[in-house]
Amino acid sequence: MTDRKWTSKSLASSFFHRIFYATIRLGGRWAAYCLLVFVAGFYALHPGVRARTAEYRRKVLGESGFFRNLWFCYRHYFEFGKMLVDRAVLGILGRFDMHTTREDKELLRDLLAEERKGLIIITGHAGCWQLGTAGLEDIDAPKAVVLYRDRADVDRQYYEHGKGRKAPFRIIDPLGPLGGTVEMMEALKQGSIICFMGDRNFGDGNSGVKVDFLGGEIEVPIGAYRLASLMGAPVVVAFSRRTGPGRGKIRISRALQVPDGLGREAQAYKVYAQMFADDLEEYARTNPLQFYNFYDMWEKRDERDEHQGKTQGSPDQRP
Amino acid sequence: MREMNIKEKLKEVLISDLNLVDVTPEEIRDDEPLFGDDGLGLDSLDAVEIIVIVQKHFGVEIRNMEEGKDALRSLVSLAKFIEERQ
């Protein structure tokens, strides 16, 4: 395991999550958004929480004054909170409208039919990615999501709100036996669509490569590209965007075929990881408030080691 | 005897197909774990590659996680799995 800087653990306690869930049940989506105004304000004013996205703000805003930074930070947490509220509303009240263009759906169907080797979708922690599979309901193929969850995580995936409701997709735990890779292989053989997050690395030393992103270098995982090479599965890079209350869109930014026989060296996959990073950068520049990696992605490993006491195990993600 | 041959062939094909440049067949202990720092040091995606290798060279398919978990523990468990299914 790498000394990763992020965790999926929520910033808020289970108690505060329950308050939001109760608010949604009693007052609906808008009541939860109103509550969120104060919660996002609290996080934006908290220096420790604000510091987590300081480097990201520097990258997208440039050098800017305190109040501009503060305003951006507030809207950033507010946008993220709205996405989490929408996710909970989908689970509790069953409402979310995820739009996928006809062209993108046709492309997905064509890739699945032509190759018959499943399909890998690589996306990032952006937009309403946690609701993304809702936009794939029309595609007649089993779906799986490679999903890391912190043991201490208290917030719920939307399908967990209904008692005994089955997840609409299979969940593959990347920290399971053999990193879940045999399950991934099995799923692709069955013609499944597997969704990967391409912007955070939690594997060992050979599992990531450095790519250019927003004027610096970050490390991203290469597992999805290597799996595509091994299994001959086509890959698409796609991002979702929250377009309004209970509404979102998914767009495919590119389709790519990773050649077979690229081997074990992470560097062999760098070109594909860079393509993903380029698309993610374009997304972040166009939708700066919907990019949700709440930690310093650009921090170098040696600097990270120095500050490990400060960063390791800190709940860095969610309001 | 047959398991012995399978083990030797496995060592050769793992080294060549996984491109383990610094490893010789003699250095791979039969019972050492294939994955992790305490063993051969392969990573989780190498598991998929090994499954492909086993199918290609031995005509044996590891179909799912249940089979894979036991078979991919060490060289000897993998050789046993192959022998039982050939």
CSV table of C-alpha atoms in Angstrom, one decimal:
chain,number,residue,atom,x,y,z
A,1,MET,CA,0.0,0.0,0.0
A,2,THR,CA,1.1,3.5,-0.8
A,3,ASP,CA,1.1,6.3,1.8
A,4,ARG,CA,-1.9,7.8,0.2
A,5,LYS,CA,-2.9,11.3,1.0
A,6,TRP,CA,-6.6,10.9,0.7
A,7,THR,CA,-9.3,8.9,2.3
A,8,SER,CA,-13.0,8.4,1.5
A,9,LYS,CA,-13.9,9.0,5.1
A,10,SER,CA,-16.4,11.8,5.5
A,11,LEU,CA,-15.5,15.0,7.3
A,12,ALA,CA,-18.8,15.0,9.1
A,13,SER,CA,-19.9,12.5,11.7
A,14,SER,CA,-22.6,9.9,11.3
A,15,PHE,CA,-24.9,12.1,13.4
A,16,PHE,CA,-24.7,15.0,10.9
A,17,HIS,CA,-25.3,12.6,8.0
A,18,ARG,CA,-28.4,11.4,9.8
A,19,ILE,CA,-29.6,15.0,10.2
A,20,PHE,CA,-29.3,15.5,6.4
A,21,TYR,CA,-31.1,12.2,5.7
A,22,ALA,CA,-33.9,13.2,8.1
A,23,THR,CA,-34.1,16.6,6.5
A,24,ILE,CA,-34.5,15.1,3.0
A,25,ARG,CA,-37.2,12.7,4.3
A,26,LEU,CA,-39.1,15.5,6.0
A,27,GLY,CA,-38.5,18.5,3.7
A,28,GLY,CA,-37.0,17.2,0.5
A,29,ARG,CA,-34.1,18.2,-1.5
A,30,TRP,CA,-34.4,22.0,-1.1
A,31,ALA,CA,-34.6,21.8,2.7
A,32,ALA,CA,-31.3,19.9,2.6
A,33,TYR,CA,-29.7,22.5,0.3
A,34,CYS,CA,-30.8,25.2,2.8
A,35,LEU,CA,-29.1,23.4,5.6
A,36,LEU,CA,-26.1,23.0,3.4
A,37,VAL,CA,-25.6,26.7,3.1
A,38,PHE,CA,-24.5,26.8,6.7
A,39,VAL,CA,-22.5,23.6,6.6
A,40,ALA,CA,-20.5,24.7,3.6
A,41,GLY,CA,-20.0,28.1,5.2
A,42,PHE,CA,-18.6,26.4,8.3
A,43,TYR,CA,-16.1,24.3,6.3
A,44,ALA,CA,-15.1,27.2,4.1
A,45,LEU,CA,-14.3,29.3,7.2
A,46,HIS,CA,-12.4,26.5,8.9
A,47,PRO,CA,-8.7,27.1,8.1
A,48,GLY,CA,-7.7,23.5,8.2
A,49,VAL,CA,-10.4,22.4,5.9
A,50,ARG,CA,-9.8,25.3,3.5
A,51,ALA,CA,-6.1,24.5,3.4
A,52,ARG,CA,-6.9,21.1,1.8
A,53,THR,CA,-7.8,22.7,-1.5
A,54,ALA,CA,-5.4,25.6,-1.3
A,55,GLU,CA,-3.1,24.2,-4.0
A,56,TYR,CA,-6.0,23.4,-6.3
A,57,ARG,CA,-7.3,27.0,-5.9
A,58,ARG,CA,-3.8,28.3,-6.8
A,59,LYS,CA,-3.8,26.1,-9.9
A,60,VAL,CA,-7.3,27.2,-11.2
A,61,LEU,CA,-7.5,30.8,-9.8
A,62,GLY,CA,-3.8,31.8,-10.0
A,63,GLU,CA,-2.6,34.1,-7.2
A,64,SER,CA,-5.8,35.7,-5.9
A,65,GLY,CA,-6.8,37.6,-2.8
A,66,PHE,CA,-8.2,36.2,0.4
A,67,PHE,CA,-11.9,37.0,-0.2
A,68,ARG,CA,-11.9,35.6,-3.7
A,69,ASN,CA,-10.3,32.4,-2.4
A,70,LEU,CA,-12.8,32.2,0.4
A,71,TRP,CA,-15.7,32.7,-1.9
A,72,PHE,CA,-14.4,30.0,-4.3
A,73,CYS,CA,-13.8,27.6,-1.4
A,74,TYR,CA,-17.4,28.2,-0.1
A,75,ARG,CA,-19.0,27.5,-3.5
A,76,HIS,CA,-16.7,24.5,-4.0
A,77,TYR,CA,-17.9,22.9,-0.7
A,78,PHE,CA,-21.5,23.9,-1.5
A,79,GLU,CA,-21.4,22.3,-4.9
A,80,PHE,CA,-19.9,19.1,-3.5
A,81,GLY,CA,-22.5,19.1,-0.7
A,82,LYS,CA,-25.3,19.5,-3.3
A,83,MET,CA,-24.0,16.5,-5.2
A,84,LEU,CA,-24.0,14.4,-1.9
A,85,VAL,CA,-27.6,15.6,-1.1
A,86,ASP,CA,-28.7,14.6,-4.7
A,87,ARG,CA,-27.1,11.2,-4.1
A,88,ALA,CA,-29.0,10.8,-0.9
A,89,VAL,CA,-32.2,12.0,-2.5
A,90,LEU,CA,-31.9,9.4,-5.2
A,91,GLY,CA,-31.5,6.7,-2.5
A,92,ILE,CA,-34.3,8.0,-0.3
A,93,LEU,CA,-36.8,9.4,-2.8
A,94,GLY,CA,-35.6,7.7,-5.9
A,95,ARG,CA,-35.2,10.9,-8.0
A,96,PHE,CA,-32.2,11.8,-10.2
A,97,ASP,CA,-32.2,12.6,-13.9
A,98,MET,CA,-28.9,11.7,-15.5
A,99,HIS,CA,-28.7,12.5,-19.2
A,100,THR,CA,-26.4,10.8,-21.7
A,101,THR,CA,-26.4,11.8,-25.3
A,102,ARG,CA,-27.7,9.4,-27.9
A,103,GLU,CA,-24.3,9.5,-29.7
A,104,ASP,CA,-22.5,8.5,-26.5
A,105,LYS,CA,-25.0,5.7,-25.8
A,106,GLU,CA,-24.5,4.4,-29.4
A,107,LEU,CA,-20.8,4.5,-29.0
A,108,LEU,CA,-20.9,2.5,-25.8
A,109,ARG,CA,-23.3,-0.1,-27.4
A,110,ASP,CA,-21.0,-0.3,-30.5
A,111,LEU,CA,-17.9,-0.8,-28.4
A,112,LEU,CA,-19.6,-3.5,-26.3
A,113,ALA,CA,-21.0,-5.3,-29.4
A,114,GLU,CA,-17.9,-5.0,-31.6
A,115,GLU,CA,-15.3,-6.2,-29.1
A,116,ARG,CA,-17.4,-8.5,-26.9
A,117,LYS,CA,-14.7,-8.0,-24.3
A,118,GLY,CA,-16.6,-5.8,-21.9
A,119,LEU,CA,-15.8,-2.1,-21.6
A,120,ILE,CA,-13.8,0.0,-19.2
A,121,ILE,CA,-15.0,3.5,-18.3
A,122,ILE,CA,-12.4,5.7,-16.6
A,123,THR,CA,-13.6,8.8,-14.9
A,124,GLY,CA,-12.5,11.1,-12.0
A,125,HIS,CA,-13.8,12.5,-8.7
A,126,ALA,CA,-15.7,15.2,-10.5
A,127,GLY,CA,-19.3,16.2,-11.2
A,128,CYS,CA,-21.7,13.6,-10.0
A,129,TRP,CA,-19.6,10.6,-10.5
A,130,GLN,CA,-21.3,8.7,-7.7
A,131,LEU,CA,-24.5,8.9,-9.6
A,132,GLY,CA,-22.9,8.1,-13.0
A,133,THR,CA,-24.2,4.6,-13.3
A,134,ALA,CA,-27.7,6.0,-13.3
A,135,GLY,CA,-26.9,7.4,-16.8
A,136,LEU,CA,-26.0,3.9,-18.1
A,137,GLU,CA,-29.3,2.2,-17.2
A,138,ASP,CA,-30.3,2.0,-20.9
A,139,ILE,CA,-27.2,0.1,-21.8
A,140,ASP,CA,-28.0,-3.6,-21.7
A,141,ALA,CA,-24.8,-4.9,-20.0
A,142,PRO,CA,-23.9,-5.9,-16.4
A,143,LYS,CA,-22.2,-3.0,-14.6
A,144,ALA,CA,-19.4,-3.0,-12.0
A,145,VAL,CA,-17.7,-0.2,-10.1
A,146,VAL,CA,-14.3,-0.4,-8.6
A,147,LEU,CA,-15.0,1.3,-5.3
A,148,TYR,CA,-12.7,2.0,-2.4
A,149,ARG,CA,-14.4,2.7,0.8
A,150,ASP,CA,-12.8,3.6,4.1
A,151,ARG,CA,-13.7,1.4,7.1
A,152,ALA,CA,-14.6,4.5,9.0
A,153,ASP,CA,-16.8,5.9,6.3
A,154,VAL,CA,-20.2,7.0,7.6
A,155,ASP,CA,-21.9,8.3,4.5
A,156,ARG,CA,-24.0,6.0,2.4
A,157,GLN,CA,-24.0,5.1,-1.2
A,158,TYR,CA,-27.5,5.9,-2.6
A,159,TYR,CA,-28.5,2.3,-3.0
A,160,GLU,CA,-27.9,1.8,0.8
A,161,HIS,CA,-30.8,3.9,1.8
A,162,GLY,CA,-33.5,1.4,0.8
A,163,LYS,CA,-33.7,-1.6,3.1
A,164,GLY,CA,-32.4,-4.7,1.4
A,165,ARG,CA,-32.2,-3.0,-1.9
A,166,LYS,CA,-29.6,-4.5,-4.2
A,167,ALA,CA,-26.9,-2.3,-5.6
A,168,PRO,CA,-27.7,-1.6,-9.3
A,169,PHE,CA,-24.1,-2.5,-10.0
A,170,ARG,CA,-21.6,-4.9,-8.8
A,171,ILE,CA,-19.0,-3.4,-6.4
A,172,ILE,CA,-15.4,-4.6,-6.7
A,173,ASP,CA,-13.2,-3.8,-3.8
A,174,PRO,CA,-9.7,-2.9,-5.0
A,175,LEU,CA,-8.4,-3.8,-1.5
A,176,GLY,CA,-10.0,-7.3,-1.7
A,177,PRO,CA,-8.1,-10.5,-2.5
A,178,LEU,CA,-5.6,-9.9,-5.3
A,179,GLY,CA,-6.7,-6.3,-5.5
A,180,GLY,CA,-10.1,-7.4,-7.0
A,181,THR,CA,-8.3,-8.0,-10.3
A,182,VAL,CA,-9.6,-11.5,-10.8
A,183,GLU,CA,-13.1,-10.2,-10.3
A,184,MET,CA,-12.5,-7.5,-12.8
A,185,MET,CA,-11.2,-10.0,-15.3
A,186,GLU,CA,-14.3,-12.2,-14.7
A,187,ALA,CA,-16.6,-9.2,-15.1
A,188,LEU,CA,-15.0,-8.2,-18.4
A,189,LYS,CA,-15.3,-11.8,-19.7
A,190,GLN,CA,-19.0,-11.6,-19.0
A,191,GLY,CA,-19.3,-8.4,-21.1
A,192,SER,CA,-19.6,-6.0,-18.1
A,193,ILE,CA,-18.9,-2.3,-18.1
A,194,ILE,CA,-16.4,-1.6,-15.3
A,195,CYS,CA,-16.0,2.0,-14.0
A,196,PHE,CA,-12.7,3.0,-12.6
A,197,MET,CA,-11.6,6.2,-10.9
A,198,GLY,CA,-8.5,7.4,-12.9
A,199,ASP,CA,-7.3,10.2,-10.6
A,200,ARG,CA,-6.3,8.6,-7.3
A,201,ASN,CA,-3.7,5.9,-6.8
A,202,PHE,CA,-4.0,3.5,-3.9
A,203,GLY,CA,-1.8,0.7,-5.2
A,204,ASP,CA,1.8,-0.2,-4.6
A,205,GLY,CA,4.9,1.4,-6.1
A,206,ASN,CA,4.5,0.1,-9.6
A,207,SER,CA,0.8,1.0,-9.9
A,208,GLY,CA,1.0,4.6,-10.9
A,209,VAL,CA,2.7,7.1,-13.2
A,210,LYS,CA,3.4,10.8,-13.0
A,211,VAL,CA,1.4,12.9,-15.5
A,212,ASP,CA,1.1,16.6,-16.1
A,213,PHE,CA,-2.0,18.1,-14.7
A,214,LEU,CA,-2.9,21.8,-14.2
A,215,GLY,CA,0.7,23.0,-14.4
A,216,GLY,CA,2.2,20.4,-12.1
A,217,GLU,CA,2.8,16.7,-11.8
A,218,ILE,CA,0.4,14.3,-10.1
A,219,GLU,CA,0.5,10.5,-9.8
A,220,VAL,CA,-2.4,8.6,-11.3
A,221,PRO,CA,-3.1,4.8,-11.4
A,222,ILE,CA,-2.4,2.7,-14.4
A,223,GLY,CA,-4.3,-0.4,-13.4
A,224,ALA,CA,-7.3,0.2,-15.7
A,225,TYR,CA,-5.0,0.7,-18.8
A,226,ARG,CA,-3.0,-2.5,-17.9
A,227,LEU,CA,-6.2,-4.5,-17.4
A,228,ALA,CA,-7.4,-3.2,-20.8
A,229,SER,CA,-4.1,-4.3,-22.4
A,230,LEU,CA,-4.3,-7.7,-20.9
A,231,MET,CA,-8.0,-8.3,-21.6
A,232,GLY,CA,-8.3,-6.5,-25.0
A,233,ALA,CA,-11.1,-4.4,-23.5
A,234,PRO,CA,-12.0,-1.0,-25.1
A,235,VAL,CA,-11.6,2.0,-22.9
A,236,VAL,CA,-13.6,5.3,-22.7
A,237,VAL,CA,-12.9,8.3,-20.7
A,238,ALA,CA,-16.0,10.0,-19.5
A,239,PHE,CA,-17.0,12.7,-17.0
A,240,SER,CA,-20.3,13.6,-15.4
A,241,ARG,CA,-21.4,17.1,-14.6
A,242,ARG,CA,-24.1,18.1,-12.2
A,243,THR,CA,-26.3,20.5,-14.2
A,244,GLY,CA,-29.0,21.4,-11.7
A,245,PRO,CA,-31.0,20.2,-8.7
A,246,GLY,CA,-31.4,16.4,-9.3
A,247,ARG,CA,-29.9,16.6,-12.8
A,248,GLY,CA,-26.7,15.6,-14.4
A,249,LYS,CA,-25.0,14.8,-17.7
A,250,ILE,CA,-22.4,12.3,-18.7
A,251,ARG,CA,-20.1,13.0,-21.7
A,252,ILE,CA,-17.5,10.7,-23.2
A,253,SER,CA,-14.4,12.7,-23.9
A,254,ARG,CA,-12.5,10.0,-25.8
A,255,ALA,CA,-12.4,6.3,-26.6
A,256,LEU,CA,-9.1,4.5,-26.8
A,257,GLN,CA,-7.7,1.1,-27.4
A,258,VAL,CA,-4.7,0.1,-25.3
A,259,PRO,CA,-2.6,-2.4,-27.3
A,260,ASP,CA,-1.9,-5.8,-25.9
A,261,GLY,CA,1.6,-6.9,-24.7
A,262,LEU,CA,2.6,-3.6,-23.0
A,263,GLY,CA,3.9,-5.6,-20.1
A,264,ARG,CA,4.4,-4.7,-16.4
A,265,GLU,CA,6.2,-1.4,-16.5
A,266,ALA,CA,4.0,1.4,-15.4
A,267,GLN,CA,5.8,3.8,-17.8
A,268,ALA,CA,4.4,1.8,-20.8
A,269,TYR,CA,0.9,3.2,-19.9
A,270,LYS,CA,1.9,6.8,-19.3
A,271,VAL,CA,0.7,8.0,-22.7
A,272,TYR,CA,-2.9,6.7,-21.9
A,273,ALA,CA,-2.8,8.1,-18.3
A,274,GLN,CA,-1.7,11.5,-19.8
A,275,MET,CA,-4.7,11.4,-22.2
A,276,PHE,CA,-6.9,10.9,-19.2
A,277,ALA,CA,-5.2,13.7,-17.3
A,278,ASP,CA,-5.5,16.1,-20.3
A,279,ASP,CA,-9.3,15.4,-20.4
A,280,LEU,CA,-9.6,15.8,-16.7
A,281,GLU,CA,-7.7,19.1,-16.8
A,282,GLU,CA,-10.0,20.4,-19.5
A,283,TYR,CA,-12.9,19.4,-17.3
A,284,ALA,CA,-11.5,21.1,-14.2
A,285,ARG,CA,-10.8,24.3,-16.2
A,286,THR,CA,-14.4,24.3,-17.5
A,287,ASN,CA,-16.1,23.2,-14.3
A,288,PRO,CA,-13.7,24.3,-11.5
A,289,LEU,CA,-16.3,23.9,-8.8
A,290,GLN,CA,-17.1,20.3,-9.7
A,291,PHE,CA,-13.6,18.9,-9.2
A,292,TYR,CA,-13.6,17.0,-5.9
A,293,ASN,CA,-10.1,15.9,-4.9
A,294,PHE,CA,-9.9,17.6,-1.6
A,295,TYR,CA,-6.1,17.2,-1.0
A,296,ASP,CA,-2.9,18.4,-2.5
A,297,MET,CA,-2.6,16.2,-5.5
A,298,TRP,CA,0.7,17.9,-6.5
A,299,GLU,CA,2.6,17.3,-3.2
A,300,LYS,CA,5.7,15.3,-3.9
A,301,ARG,CA,6.2,12.0,-2.1
A,302,ASP,CA,9.3,13.2,-0.1
A,303,GLU,CA,7.4,16.3,1.0
A,304,ARG,CA,4.5,14.1,1.9
A,305,ASP,CA,6.7,11.9,4.0
A,306,GLU,CA,7.9,15.0,5.9
A,307,HIS,CA,4.3,16.1,6.6
A,308,GLN,CA,2.9,12.7,7.1
A,309,GLY,CA,2.0,13.3,10.7
A,310,LYS,CA,-0.2,16.1,9.4
A,311,THR,CA,-1.8,14.4,6.5
A,312,GLN,CA,-2.0,10.7,7.1
A,313,GLY,CA,-5.3,9.4,8.2
A,314,SER,CA,-6.8,12.8,8.2
A,315,PRO,CA,-10.4,12.9,7.1
A,316,ASP,CA,-10.0,15.1,4.0
A,317,GLN,CA,-12.9,14.6,1.8
A,318,ARG,CA,-16.4,15.5,2.6
A,319,PRO,CA,-18.6,18.0,4.3
B,1,MET,CA,6.8,-36.3,-11.4
B,2,ARG,CA,4.3,-34.6,-13.5
B,3,GLU,CA,3.8,-31.8,-10.9
B,4,MET,CA,7.6,-31.4,-10.9
B,5,ASN,CA,7.6,-30.8,-14.7
B,6,ILE,CA,4.7,-28.4,-14.4
B,7,LYS,CA,6.5,-26.4,-11.7
B,8,GLU,CA,9.7,-26.1,-13.8
B,9,LYS,CA,7.7,-25.0,-16.9
B,10,LEU,CA,5.7,-22.6,-14.8
B,11,LYS,CA,8.9,-21.0,-13.5
B,12,GLU,CA,10.2,-20.6,-17.0
B,13,VAL,CA,7.0,-19.1,-18.5
B,14,LEU,CA,6.5,-16.8,-15.5
B,15,ILE,CA,10.0,-15.4,-15.9
B,16,SER,CA,9.7,-15.0,-19.7
B,17,ASP,CA,6.1,-13.8,-20.0
B,18,LEU,CA,6.2,-11.5,-17.0
B,19,ASN,CA,9.6,-10.3,-18.0
B,20,LEU,CA,11.1,-10.9,-14.6
B,21,VAL,CA,14.6,-9.9,-15.7
B,22,ASP,CA,16.4,-10.2,-12.4
B,23,VAL,CA,15.0,-13.6,-11.4
B,24,THR,CA,16.2,-17.1,-12.3
B,25,PRO,CA,14.1,-20.3,-12.1
B,26,GLU,CA,16.4,-21.5,-9.2
B,27,GLU,CA,15.6,-18.4,-7.2
B,28,ILE,CA,11.8,-19.1,-7.2
B,29,ARG,CA,11.0,-21.2,-4.2
B,30,ASP,CA,8.1,-23.6,-4.7
B,31,ASP,CA,6.2,-22.5,-1.6
B,32,GLU,CA,6.9,-18.8,-1.5
B,33,PRO,CA,3.9,-16.5,-2.0
B,34,LEU,CA,3.6,-15.2,-5.6
B,35,PHE,CA,2.4,-11.8,-4.4
B,36,GLY,CA,3.6,-9.2,-2.0
B,37,ASP,CA,7.0,-8.3,-0.7
B,38,ASP,CA,7.5,-11.5,1.3
B,39,GLY,CA,7.5,-13.6,-1.9
B,40,LEU,CA,8.1,-13.2,-5.6
B,41,GLY,CA,6.9,-9.6,-5.3
B,42,LEU,CA,4.3,-9.7,-8.0
B,43,ASP,CA,1.4,-7.2,-8.0
B,44,SER,CA,-2.3,-7.8,-8.2
B,45,LEU,CA,-2.5,-7.1,-11.9
B,46,ASP,CA,0.1,-9.8,-12.4
B,47,ALA,CA,-2.6,-12.2,-11.2
B,48,VAL,CA,-4.6,-11.5,-14.4
B,49,GLU,CA,-1.4,-11.9,-16.4
B,50,ILE,CA,-0.7,-15.3,-14.7
B,51,ILE,CA,-4.2,-16.4,-15.5
B,52,VAL,CA,-3.7,-15.6,-19.2
B,53,ILE,CA,-0.3,-17.3,-19.1
B,54,VAL,CA,-1.7,-20.5,-17.5
B,55,GLN,CA,-4.4,-20.7,-20.2
B,56,LYS,CA,-2.0,-20.0,-23.0
B,57,HIS,CA,0.7,-22.5,-21.9
B,58,PHE,CA,-1.3,-25.2,-20.1
B,59,GLY,CA,-4.8,-24.9,-21.5
B,60,VAL,CA,-6.2,-24.5,-18.0
B,61,GLU,CA,-8.7,-21.8,-17.2
B,62,ILE,CA,-8.9,-20.1,-13.8
B,63,ARG,CA,-12.5,-18.9,-14.0
B,64,ASN,CA,-13.2,-16.9,-10.9
B,65,MET,CA,-12.0,-15.5,-7.7
B,66,GLU,CA,-12.7,-18.6,-5.7
B,67,GLU,CA,-10.5,-20.7,-7.9
B,68,GLY,CA,-7.9,-18.0,-8.3
B,69,LYS,CA,-7.6,-17.3,-4.6
B,70,ASP,CA,-6.4,-20.8,-3.8
B,71,ALA,CA,-4.5,-21.5,-7.0
B,72,LEU,CA,-2.5,-18.3,-7.0
B,73,ARG,CA,-1.1,-18.6,-3.6
B,74,SER,CA,2.3,-20.1,-4.6
B,75,LEU,CA,4.0,-21.9,-7.4
B,76,VAL,CA,3.2,-25.2,-5.8
B,77,SER,CA,-0.5,-24.5,-5.4
B,78,LEU,CA,-0.7,-23.2,-9.0
B,79,ALA,CA,1.1,-26.4,-10.3
B,80,LYS,CA,-1.3,-28.5,-8.3
B,81,PHE,CA,-4.3,-26.7,-9.8
B,82,ILE,CA,-3.0,-27.1,-13.3
B,83,GLU,CA,-2.3,-30.8,-12.7
B,84,GLU,CA,-5.8,-31.5,-11.4
B,85,ARG,CA,-7.4,-29.9,-14.4
B,86,GLN,CA,-5.2,-31.1,-17.3
